GROMACS .gro file of N, CA and C in nm:
model
  453
    1MET      N    1   1.228  19.375  20.985
    1MET     CA    2   1.089  19.372  20.893
    1MET      C    3   1.073  19.312  20.796
    2GLY      N    4   1.168  19.312  20.758
    2GLY     CA    5   1.258  19.212  20.656
    2GLY      C    6   1.154  19.060  20.665
    3HIS      N    7   1.237  19.013  20.776
    3HIS     CA    8   1.181  18.861  20.779
    3HIS      C    9   1.009  18.871  20.810
    4ARG      N   10   0.994  18.964  20.868
    4ARG     CA   11   0.839  18.901  20.891
    4ARG      C   12   0.752  18.952  20.733
    5ARG      N   13   0.804  19.032  20.694
    5ARG     CA   14   0.754  19.009  20.530
    5ARG      C   15   0.714  18.876  20.477
    6ARG      N   16   0.876  18.859  20.498
    6ARG     CA   17   0.904  18.687  20.367
    6ARG      C   18   0.829  18.609  20.440
    7GLU      N   19   0.767  18.637  20.626
    7GLU     CA   20   0.684  18.472  20.652
    7GLU      C   21   0.558  18.565  20.595
    8ARG      N   22   0.490  18.675  20.620
    8ARG     CA   23   0.352  18.677  20.583
    8ARG      C   24   0.274  18.641  20.421
    9SER      N   25   0.423  18.653  20.381
    9SER     CA   26   0.443  18.638  20.201
    9SER      C   27   0.443  18.444  20.206
   10VAL      N   28   0.482  18.393  20.312
   10VAL     CA   29   0.518  18.244  20.335
   10VAL      C   30   0.350  18.161  20.359
   11LEU      N   31   0.300  18.270  20.417
   11LEU     CA   32   0.160  18.209  20.495
   11LEU      C   33   0.118  18.257  20.374
   12MET      N   34   0.085  18.357  20.341
   12MET     CA   35  -0.036  18.366  20.207
   12MET      C   36   0.008  18.286  20.131
   13SER      N   37   0.138  18.220  20.054
   13SER     CA   38   0.113  18.097  19.966
   13SER      C   39   0.042  17.994  20.010
   14SER      N   40   0.064  17.979  20.155
   14SER     CA   41   0.036  17.837  20.195
   14SER      C   42  -0.113  17.831  20.199
   15ASN      N   43  -0.175  17.940  20.195
   15ASN     CA   44  -0.344  17.957  20.193
   15ASN      C   45  -0.371  17.936  20.093
   16LYS      N   46  -0.343  17.992  19.995
   16LYS     CA   47  -0.362  17.959  19.858
   16LYS      C   48  -0.343  17.829  19.799
   17ASP      N   49  -0.244  17.732  19.849
   17ASP     CA   50  -0.222  17.592  19.853
   17ASP      C   51  -0.352  17.531  19.892
   18LEU      N   52  -0.373  17.548  19.969
   18LEU     CA   53  -0.455  17.516  20.068
   18LEU      C   54  -0.591  17.457  19.996
   19PHE      N   55  -0.621  17.525  19.858
   19PHE     CA   56  -0.741  17.528  19.745
   19PHE      C   57  -0.683  17.471  19.677
   20GLN      N   58  -0.534  17.405  19.635
   20GLN     CA   59  -0.486  17.325  19.524
   20GLN      C   60  -0.516  17.172  19.539
   21PRO      N   61  -0.524  17.128  19.403
   21PRO     CA   62  -0.535  17.031  19.412
   21PRO      C   63  -0.401  16.938  19.507
   22ILE      N   64  -0.406  16.864  19.575
   22ILE     CA   65  -0.242  16.733  19.600
   22ILE      C   66  -0.232  16.699  19.464
   23GLN      N   67  -0.052  16.725  19.479
   23GLN     CA   68   0.011  16.681  19.321
   23GLN      C   69   0.101  16.526  19.406
   24PHE      N   70   0.099  16.422  19.332
   24PHE     CA   71   0.111  16.311  19.308
   24PHE      C   72   0.252  16.279  19.193
   25ARG      N   73   0.263  16.414  19.194
   25ARG     CA   74   0.364  16.389  19.095
   25ARG      C   75   0.505  16.459  19.168
   26THR      N   76   0.593  16.424  19.089
   26THR     CA   77   0.763  16.495  19.147
   26THR      C   78   0.767  16.607  19.114
   27PRO      N   79   0.834  16.679  19.138
   27PRO     CA   80   0.873  16.832  19.089
   27PRO      C   81   0.932  16.770  18.896
   28LEU      N   82   1.018  16.719  18.945
   28LEU     CA   83   1.113  16.660  18.796
   28LEU      C   84   0.975  16.632  18.702
   29SER      N   85   0.896  16.524  18.709
   29SER     CA   86   0.788  16.447  18.644
   29SER      C   87   0.695  16.621  18.600
   30ARG      N   88   0.664  16.654  18.656
   30ARG     CA   89   0.614  16.787  18.651
   30ARG      C   90   0.658  16.882  18.553
   31ALA      N   91   0.765  16.928  18.528
   31ALA     CA   92   0.861  16.993  18.444
   31ALA      C   93   0.876  16.913  18.350
   32ARG      N   94   0.878  16.795  18.368
   32ARG     CA   95   0.899  16.688  18.164
   32ARG      C   96   0.720  16.667  18.150
   33GLY      N   97   0.653  16.681  18.290
   33GLY     CA   98   0.505  16.675  18.184
   33GLY      C   99   0.462  16.540  18.160
   34MET      N  100   0.548  16.429  18.220
   34MET     CA  101   0.553  16.279  18.134
   34MET      C  102   0.592  16.191  18.364
   35GLY      N  103   0.525  16.110  18.328
   35GLY     CA  104   0.547  16.004  18.474
   35GLY      C  105   0.686  15.910  18.351
   36SER      N  106   0.738  15.856  18.478
   36SER     CA  107   0.900  15.773  18.487
   36SER      C  108   0.895  15.694  18.384
   37SER      N  109   0.749  15.637  18.328
   37SER     CA  110   0.746  15.561  18.173
   37SER      C  111   0.664  15.627  18.091
   38HIS      N  112   0.676  15.779  18.060
   38HIS     CA  113   0.607  15.834  18.030
   38HIS      C  114   0.438  15.828  18.012
   39HIS      N  115   0.343  15.752  18.038
   39HIS     CA  116   0.192  15.742  18.056
   39HIS      C  117   0.172  15.702  18.206
   40GLY      N  118   0.191  15.700  18.283
   40GLY     CA  119   0.229  15.582  18.433
   40GLY      C  120   0.069  15.664  18.469
   41VAL      N  121   0.071  15.860  18.457
   41VAL     CA  122  -0.065  15.911  18.506
   41VAL      C  123  -0.188  15.839  18.437
   42GLY      N  124  -0.159  15.866  18.272
   42GLY     CA  125  -0.283  15.844  18.233
   42GLY      C  126  -0.343  15.698  18.271
   43HIS      N  127  -0.257  15.572  18.253
   43HIS     CA  128  -0.333  15.441  18.352
   43HIS      C  129  -0.360  15.485  18.459
   44PHE      N  130  -0.295  15.506  18.576
   44PHE     CA  131  -0.348  15.569  18.643
   44PHE      C  132  -0.471  15.605  18.685
   45ILE      N  133  -0.545  15.687  18.581
   45ILE     CA  134  -0.692  15.745  18.562
   45ILE      C  135  -0.768  15.632  18.491
   46THR      N  136  -0.698  15.617  18.365
   46THR     CA  137  -0.818  15.462  18.336
   46THR      C  138  -0.818  15.420  18.413
   47GLU      N  139  -0.763  15.319  18.467
   47GLU     CA  140  -0.806  15.232  18.570
   47GLU      C  141  -0.904  15.305  18.656
   48ARG      N  142  -0.875  15.426  18.728
   48ARG     CA  143  -1.005  15.429  18.807
   48ARG      C  144  -1.133  15.458  18.773
   49VAL      N  145  -1.127  15.553  18.623
   49VAL     CA  146  -1.240  15.602  18.610
   49VAL      C  147  -1.286  15.500  18.543
   50SER      N  148  -1.217  15.364  18.474
   50SER     CA  149  -1.239  15.287  18.396
   50SER      C  150  -1.331  15.191  18.507
   51GLY      N  151  -1.303  15.147  18.629
   51GLY     CA  152  -1.320  15.123  18.782
   51GLY      C  153  -1.443  15.136  18.839
   52LEU      N  154  -1.471  15.323  18.819
   52LEU     CA  155  -1.618  15.361  18.866
   52LEU      C  156  -1.661  15.383  18.808
   53ALA      N  157  -1.706  15.374  18.653
   53ALA     CA  158  -1.773  15.315  18.559
   53ALA      C  159  -1.874  15.154  18.561
   54PHE      N  160  -1.741  15.125  18.630
   54PHE     CA  161  -1.769  14.938  18.567
   54PHE      C  162  -1.841  14.916  18.770
   55ALA      N  163  -1.846  14.941  18.864
   55ALA     CA  164  -1.854  14.938  19.000
   55ALA      C  165  -2.028  14.863  18.970
   56PRO      N  166  -2.075  15.017  18.931
   56PRO     CA  167  -2.231  15.027  18.928
   56PRO      C  168  -2.256  14.938  18.819
   57LEU      N  169  -2.224  14.913  18.712
   57LEU     CA  170  -2.264  14.896  18.587
   57LEU      C  171  -2.251  14.735  18.603
   58THR      N  172  -2.149  14.706  18.752
   58THR     CA  173  -2.124  14.560  18.725
   58THR      C  174  -2.251  14.489  18.870
   59VAL      N  175  -2.341  14.582  18.931
   59VAL     CA  176  -2.384  14.551  18.969
   59VAL      C  177  -2.545  14.560  18.910
   60TRP      N  178  -2.523  14.610  18.836
   60TRP     CA  179  -2.675  14.641  18.757
   60TRP      C  180  -2.698  14.502  18.649
   61GLY      N  181  -2.540  14.460  18.605
   61GLY     CA  182  -2.561  14.333  18.494
   61GLY      C  183  -2.599  14.213  18.574
   62VAL      N  184  -2.523  14.209  18.706
   62VAL     CA  185  -2.561  14.076  18.824
   62VAL      C  186  -2.698  14.055  18.843
   63TYR      N  187  -2.752  14.198  18.895
   63TYR     CA  188  -2.907  14.150  18.899
   63TYR      C  189  -3.022  14.188  18.806
   64SER      N  190  -2.970  14.188  18.673
   64SER     CA  191  -3.046  14.186  18.522
   64SER      C  192  -3.005  14.006  18.562
   65ALA      N  193  -2.900  13.964  18.559
   65ALA     CA  194  -2.832  13.808  18.505
   65ALA      C  195  -2.927  13.712  18.612
   66LEU      N  196  -2.961  13.750  18.718
   66LEU     CA  197  -3.021  13.721  18.883
   66LEU      C  198  -3.162  13.681  18.811
   67LYS      N  199  -3.217  13.822  18.749
   67LYS     CA  200  -3.327  13.805  18.753
   67LYS      C  201  -3.386  13.705  18.604
   68LEU      N  202  -3.277  13.732  18.488
   68LEU     CA  203  -3.289  13.589  18.368
   68LEU      C  204  -3.307  13.480  18.383
   69ILE      N  205  -3.206  13.477  18.518
   69ILE     CA  206  -3.221  13.274  18.504
   69ILE      C  207  -3.356  13.217  18.509
   70GLY      N  208  -3.315  13.111  18.388
   70GLY     CA  209  -3.446  13.054  18.365
   70GLY      C  210  -3.520  13.084  18.270
   71ALA      N  211  -3.482  13.239  18.164
   71ALA     CA  212  -3.572  13.251  18.118
   71ALA      C  213  -3.548  13.182  18.004
   72ASP      N  214  -3.622  13.203  17.849
   72ASP     CA  215  -3.619  13.136  17.748
   72ASP      C  216  -3.551  13.222  17.661
   73GLN      N  217  -3.453  13.214  17.514
   73GLN     CA  218  -3.391  13.303  17.446
   73GLN      C  219  -3.485  13.363  17.419
   74HIS      N  220  -3.583  13.362  17.366
   74HIS     CA  221  -3.668  13.497  17.328
   74HIS      C  222  -3.729  13.610  17.431
   75THR      N  223  -3.706  13.546  17.546
   75THR     CA  224  -3.782  13.660  17.665
   75THR      C  225  -3.572  13.736  17.661
   76VAL      N  226  -3.465  13.628  17.639
   76VAL     CA  227  -3.368  13.745  17.654
   76VAL      C  228  -3.305  13.826  17.586
   77ALA      N  229  -3.341  13.803  17.460
   77ALA     CA  230  -3.388  13.860  17.277
   77ALA      C  231  -3.455  14.001  17.337
   78THR      N  232  -3.536  13.939  17.405
   78THR     CA  233  -3.624  14.107  17.383
   78THR      C  234  -3.566  14.164  17.488
   79TRP      N  235  -3.528  14.133  17.629
   79TRP     CA  236  -3.458  14.197  17.758
   79TRP      C  237  -3.360  14.293  17.672
   80ILE      N  238  -3.306  14.253  17.588
   80ILE     CA  239  -3.165  14.285  17.496
   80ILE      C  240  -3.187  14.423  17.403
   81GLY      N  241  -3.310  14.329  17.346
   81GLY     CA  242  -3.367  14.446  17.296
   81GLY      C  243  -3.418  14.601  17.311
   82GLN      N  244  -3.509  14.609  17.449
   82GLN     CA  245  -3.527  14.751  17.529
   82GLN      C  246  -3.387  14.825  17.555
   83PRO      N  247  -3.414  14.934  17.464
   83PRO     CA  248  -3.319  15.075  17.423
   83PRO      C  249  -3.218  15.060  17.576
   84LEU      N  250  -3.256  15.107  17.666
   84LEU     CA  251  -3.190  15.092  17.850
   84LEU      C  252  -3.146  14.978  17.832
   85ASN      N  253  -3.119  14.851  17.821
   85ASN     CA  254  -3.045  14.732  17.830
   85ASN      C  255  -2.955  14.656  17.755
   86ALA      N  256  -2.987  14.719  17.575
   86ALA     CA  257  -2.905  14.765  17.494
   86ALA      C  258  -2.762  14.835  17.558
   87VAL      N  259  -2.803  14.952  17.584
   87VAL     CA  260  -2.711  15.056  17.604
   87VAL      C  261  -2.647  15.034  17.718
   88LEU      N  262  -2.678  15.020  17.856
   88LEU     CA  263  -2.616  14.954  17.970
   88LEU      C  264  -2.510  14.858  17.923
   89LEU      N  265  -2.572  14.717  17.876
   89LEU     CA  266  -2.520  14.616  17.806
   89LEU      C  267  -2.369  14.627  17.786
   90GLY      N  268  -2.320  14.723  17.645
   90GLY     CA  269  -2.234  14.794  17.595
   90GLY      C  270  -2.193  14.913  17.655
   91LEU      N  271  -2.220  14.903  17.750
   91LEU     CA  272  -2.143  15.054  17.837
   91LEU      C  273  -2.094  14.957  17.937
   92LEU      N  274  -2.102  14.796  17.966
   92LEU     CA  275  -2.077  14.678  18.094
   92LEU      C  276  -1.926  14.656  18.048
   93LEU      N  277  -1.967  14.599  17.894
   93LEU     CA  278  -1.881  14.553  17.837
   93LEU      C  279  -1.761  14.608  17.768
   94ILE      N  280  -1.801  14.764  17.760
   94ILE     CA  281  -1.658  14.845  17.704
   94ILE      C  282  -1.560  14.911  17.857
   95SER      N  283  -1.644  14.919  17.957
   95SER     CA  284  -1.588  14.966  18.053
   95SER      C  285  -1.495  14.823  18.141
   96ALA      N  286  -1.565  14.723  18.126
   96ALA     CA  287  -1.520  14.622  18.155
   96ALA      C  288  -1.355  14.606  18.080
   97LEU      N  289  -1.344  14.564  17.937
   97LEU     CA  290  -1.276  14.592  17.880
   97LEU      C  291  -1.134  14.684  17.871
   98VAL      N  292  -1.206  14.795  17.883
   98VAL     CA  293  -1.056  14.939  17.895
   98VAL      C  294  -1.014  14.873  18.011
   99HIS      N  295  -1.146  14.886  18.126
   99HIS     CA  296  -1.026  14.805  18.317
   99HIS      C  297  -0.955  14.703  18.259
  100LEU      N  298  -0.972  14.561  18.224
  100LEU     CA  299  -0.913  14.442  18.202
  100LEU      C  300  -0.802  14.517  18.116
  101GLN      N  301  -0.764  14.552  18.001
  101GLN     CA  302  -0.650  14.615  17.884
  101GLN      C  303  -0.576  14.715  17.999
  102SER      N  304  -0.621  14.788  18.039
  102SER     CA  305  -0.529  14.911  18.130
  102SER      C  306  -0.448  14.793  18.260
  103ALA      N  307  -0.523  14.720  18.321
  103ALA     CA  308  -0.472  14.623  18.415
  103ALA      C  309  -0.364  14.562  18.365
  104VAL      N  310  -0.400  14.428  18.282
  104VAL     CA  311  -0.282  14.365  18.228
  104VAL      C  312  -0.172  14.410  18.168
  105GLN      N  313  -0.182  14.587  18.116
  105GLN     CA  314  -0.122  14.665  18.028
  105GLN      C  315   0.057  14.682  18.179
  106VAL      N  316  -0.058  14.706  18.297
  106VAL     CA  317   0.028  14.726  18.410
  106VAL      C  318   0.114  14.603  18.454
  107VAL      N  319   0.059  14.464  18.422
  107VAL     CA  320   0.130  14.343  18.484
  107VAL      C  321   0.226  14.335  18.424
  108ILE      N  322   0.182  14.344  18.257
  108ILE     CA  323   0.318  14.329  18.179
  108ILE      C  324   0.422  14.373  18.158
  109GLU      N  325   0.367  14.493  18.190
  109GLU     CA  326   0.534  14.626  18.231
  109GLU      C  327   0.573  14.610  18.336
  110ASP      N  328   0.526  14.536  18.399
  110ASP     CA  329   0.565  14.504  18.556
  110ASP      C  330   0.652  14.393  18.571
  111TYR      N  331   0.645  14.322  18.523
  111TYR     CA  332   0.718  14.186  18.513
  111TYR      C  333   0.774  14.172  18.413
  112ILE      N  334   0.718  14.181  18.253
  112ILE     CA  335   0.860  14.143  18.178
  112ILE      C  336   0.898  14.267  18.147
  113TYR      N  337   1.030  14.146  18.104
  113TYR     CA  338   1.160  14.233  18.111
  113TYR      C  339   1.244  14.254  17.997
  114ARG      N  340   1.196  14.193  17.891
  114ARG     CA  341   1.218  14.179  17.756
  114ARG      C  342   1.171  14.198  17.695
  115PHE      N  343   1.234  14.360  17.618
  115PHE     CA  344   1.167  14.463  17.533
  115PHE      C  345   1.044  14.354  17.424
  116THR      N  346   1.133  14.295  17.348
  116THR     CA  347   1.012  14.220  17.276
  116THR      C  348   0.953  14.200  17.287
  117THR      N  349   0.898  14.087  17.397
  117THR     CA  350   0.837  14.003  17.419
  117THR      C  351   0.712  14.112  17.544
  118LYS      N  352   0.785  14.226  17.564
  118LYS     CA  353   0.698  14.291  17.633
  118LYS      C  354   0.570  14.352  17.570
  119SER      N  355   0.678  14.452  17.448
  119SER     CA  356   0.592  14.465  17.359
  119SER      C  357   0.475  14.403  17.254
  120ALA      N  358   0.517  14.276  17.282
  120ALA     CA  359   0.437  14.223  17.163
  120ALA      C  360   0.315  14.184  17.268
  121LEU      N  361   0.373  14.122  17.365
  121LEU     CA  362   0.228  14.104  17.464
  121LEU      C  363   0.131  14.232  17.491
  122VAL      N  364   0.218  14.379  17.461
  122VAL     CA  365   0.120  14.448  17.494
  122VAL      C  366   0.023  14.526  17.359
  123ILE      N  367   0.067  14.457  17.241
  123ILE     CA  368   0.001  14.499  17.118
  123ILE      C  369  -0.099  14.318  17.114
  124GLY      N  370  -0.080  14.237  17.156
  124GLY     CA  371  -0.145  14.115  17.173
  124GLY      C  372  -0.254  14.153  17.221
  125ASN      N  373  -0.241  14.206  17.415
  125ASN     CA  374  -0.373  14.251  17.464
  125ASN      C  375  -0.469  14.316  17.460
  126LEU      N  376  -0.434  14.441  17.363
  126LEU     CA  377  -0.478  14.571  17.322
  126LEU      C  378  -0.578  14.489  17.185
  127PHE      N  379  -0.483  14.374  17.123
  127PHE     CA  380  -0.593  14.333  17.002
  127PHE      C  381  -0.683  14.224  17.078
  128VAL      N  382  -0.651  14.188  17.191
  128VAL     CA  383  -0.744  14.108  17.245
  128VAL      C  384  -0.882  14.172  17.264
  129CYS      N  385  -0.834  14.243  17.344
  129CYS     CA  386  -0.993  14.368  17.429
  129CYS      C  387  -1.047  14.429  17.337
  130VAL      N  388  -0.980  14.466  17.202
  130VAL     CA  389  -1.082  14.507  17.096
  130VAL      C  390  -1.133  14.459  17.005
  131LEU      N  391  -1.100  14.331  16.974
  131LEU     CA  392  -1.132  14.227  16.913
  131LEU      C  393  -1.268  14.143  17.016
  132ALA      N  394  -1.248  14.174  17.112
  132ALA     CA  395  -1.356  14.159  17.232
  132ALA      C  396  -1.478  14.262  17.200
  133GLY      N  397  -1.428  14.333  17.222
  133GLY     CA  398  -1.532  14.473  17.210
  133GLY      C  399  -1.572  14.471  17.119
  134ALA      N  400  -1.546  14.478  17.002
  134ALA     CA  401  -1.639  14.473  16.883
  134ALA      C  402  -1.706  14.374  16.858
  135VAL      N  403  -1.604  14.246  16.910
  135VAL     CA  404  -1.719  14.128  16.902
  135VAL      C  405  -1.874  14.142  16.994
  136GLY      N  406  -1.801  14.174  17.088
  136GLY     CA  407  -1.983  14.185  17.148
  136GLY      C  408  -2.031  14.272  17.130
  137ILE      N  409  -2.039  14.432  17.144
  137ILE     CA  410  -2.097  14.545  17.065
  137ILE      C  411  -2.188  14.478  16.937
  138PHE      N  412  -2.121  14.409  16.877
  138PHE     CA  413  -2.180  14.349  16.714
  138PHE      C  414  -2.304  14.273  16.800
  139SER      N  415  -2.265  14.158  16.859
  139SER     CA  416  -2.388  14.092  16.921
  139SER      C  417  -2.483  14.205  16.985
  140ILE      N  418  -2.475  14.249  17.059
  140ILE     CA  419  -2.569  14.328  17.148
  140ILE      C  420  -2.646  14.424  17.025
  141LEU      N  421  -2.568  14.473  16.930
  141LEU     CA  422  -2.666  14.538  16.848
  141LEU      C  423  -2.745  14.424  16.721
  142LYS      N  424  -2.668  14.363  16.731
  142LYS     CA  425  -2.757  14.249  16.629
  142LYS      C  426  -2.886  14.175  16.710
  143VAL      N  427  -2.861  14.110  16.811
  143VAL     CA  428  -2.980  14.083  16.917
  143VAL      C  429  -3.083  14.178  16.951
  144ALA      N  430  -3.039  14.330  16.956
  144ALA     CA  431  -3.170  14.399  16.986
  144ALA      C  432  -3.204  14.490  16.897
  145LEU      N  433  -3.101  14.487  16.747
  145LEU     CA  434  -3.179  14.528  16.621
  145LEU      C  435  -3.291  14.391  16.614
  146SER      N  436  -3.218  14.279  16.580
  146SER     CA  437  -3.338  14.181  16.504
  146SER      C  438  -3.437  14.182  16.606
  147VAL      N  439  -3.478  14.182  16.734
  147VAL     CA  440  -3.553  14.168  16.815
  147VAL      C  441  -3.679  14.269  16.792
  148THR      N  442  -3.603  14.412  16.768
  148THR     CA  443  -3.696  14.519  16.742
  148THR      C  444  -3.782  14.480  16.604
  149GLY      N  445  -3.695  14.426  16.525
  149GLY     CA  446  -3.791  14.426  16.365
  149GLY      C  447  -3.694  14.551  16.288
  150ALA      N  448  -3.551  14.590  16.327
  150ALA     CA  449  -3.498  14.645  16.201
  150ALA      C  450  -3.421  14.530  16.172
  151HIS      N  451  -3.428  14.505  16.016
  151HIS     CA  452  -3.341  14.428  15.956
  151HIS      C  453  -3.198  14.493  15.928
   0.00000   0.00000   0.00000
């Protein structure tokens, strides 16, 4: 009788597990709350979400660039001055740089072994991506706002 009760409870708990998300972490990692390098899951999620956002924005960006081939500077500036285009262009830039920063950081962490070199490269990678994002967003805003007449 005790054996059947235990078997039934195992079946019931496994039925509950069917509706739970699959865990990709080891039991020790779940207990500590971190991956082996203490941030692996965060990088994994960042790469996937930024890649998911980057894919349709890239399709839009390539389509838009193909439409603007041969256009003069004023036409392109007017196109950037449209609010939807300026926002999508900014999102394309941000998603590309977030994805780039995360991917390059993983490569640095995987292939550079000296701590000081690794740290310097990770900080440099972050600095370059943030600087590129700031310059890019500033440029988009400057063009968009100058075309619309807001000085």
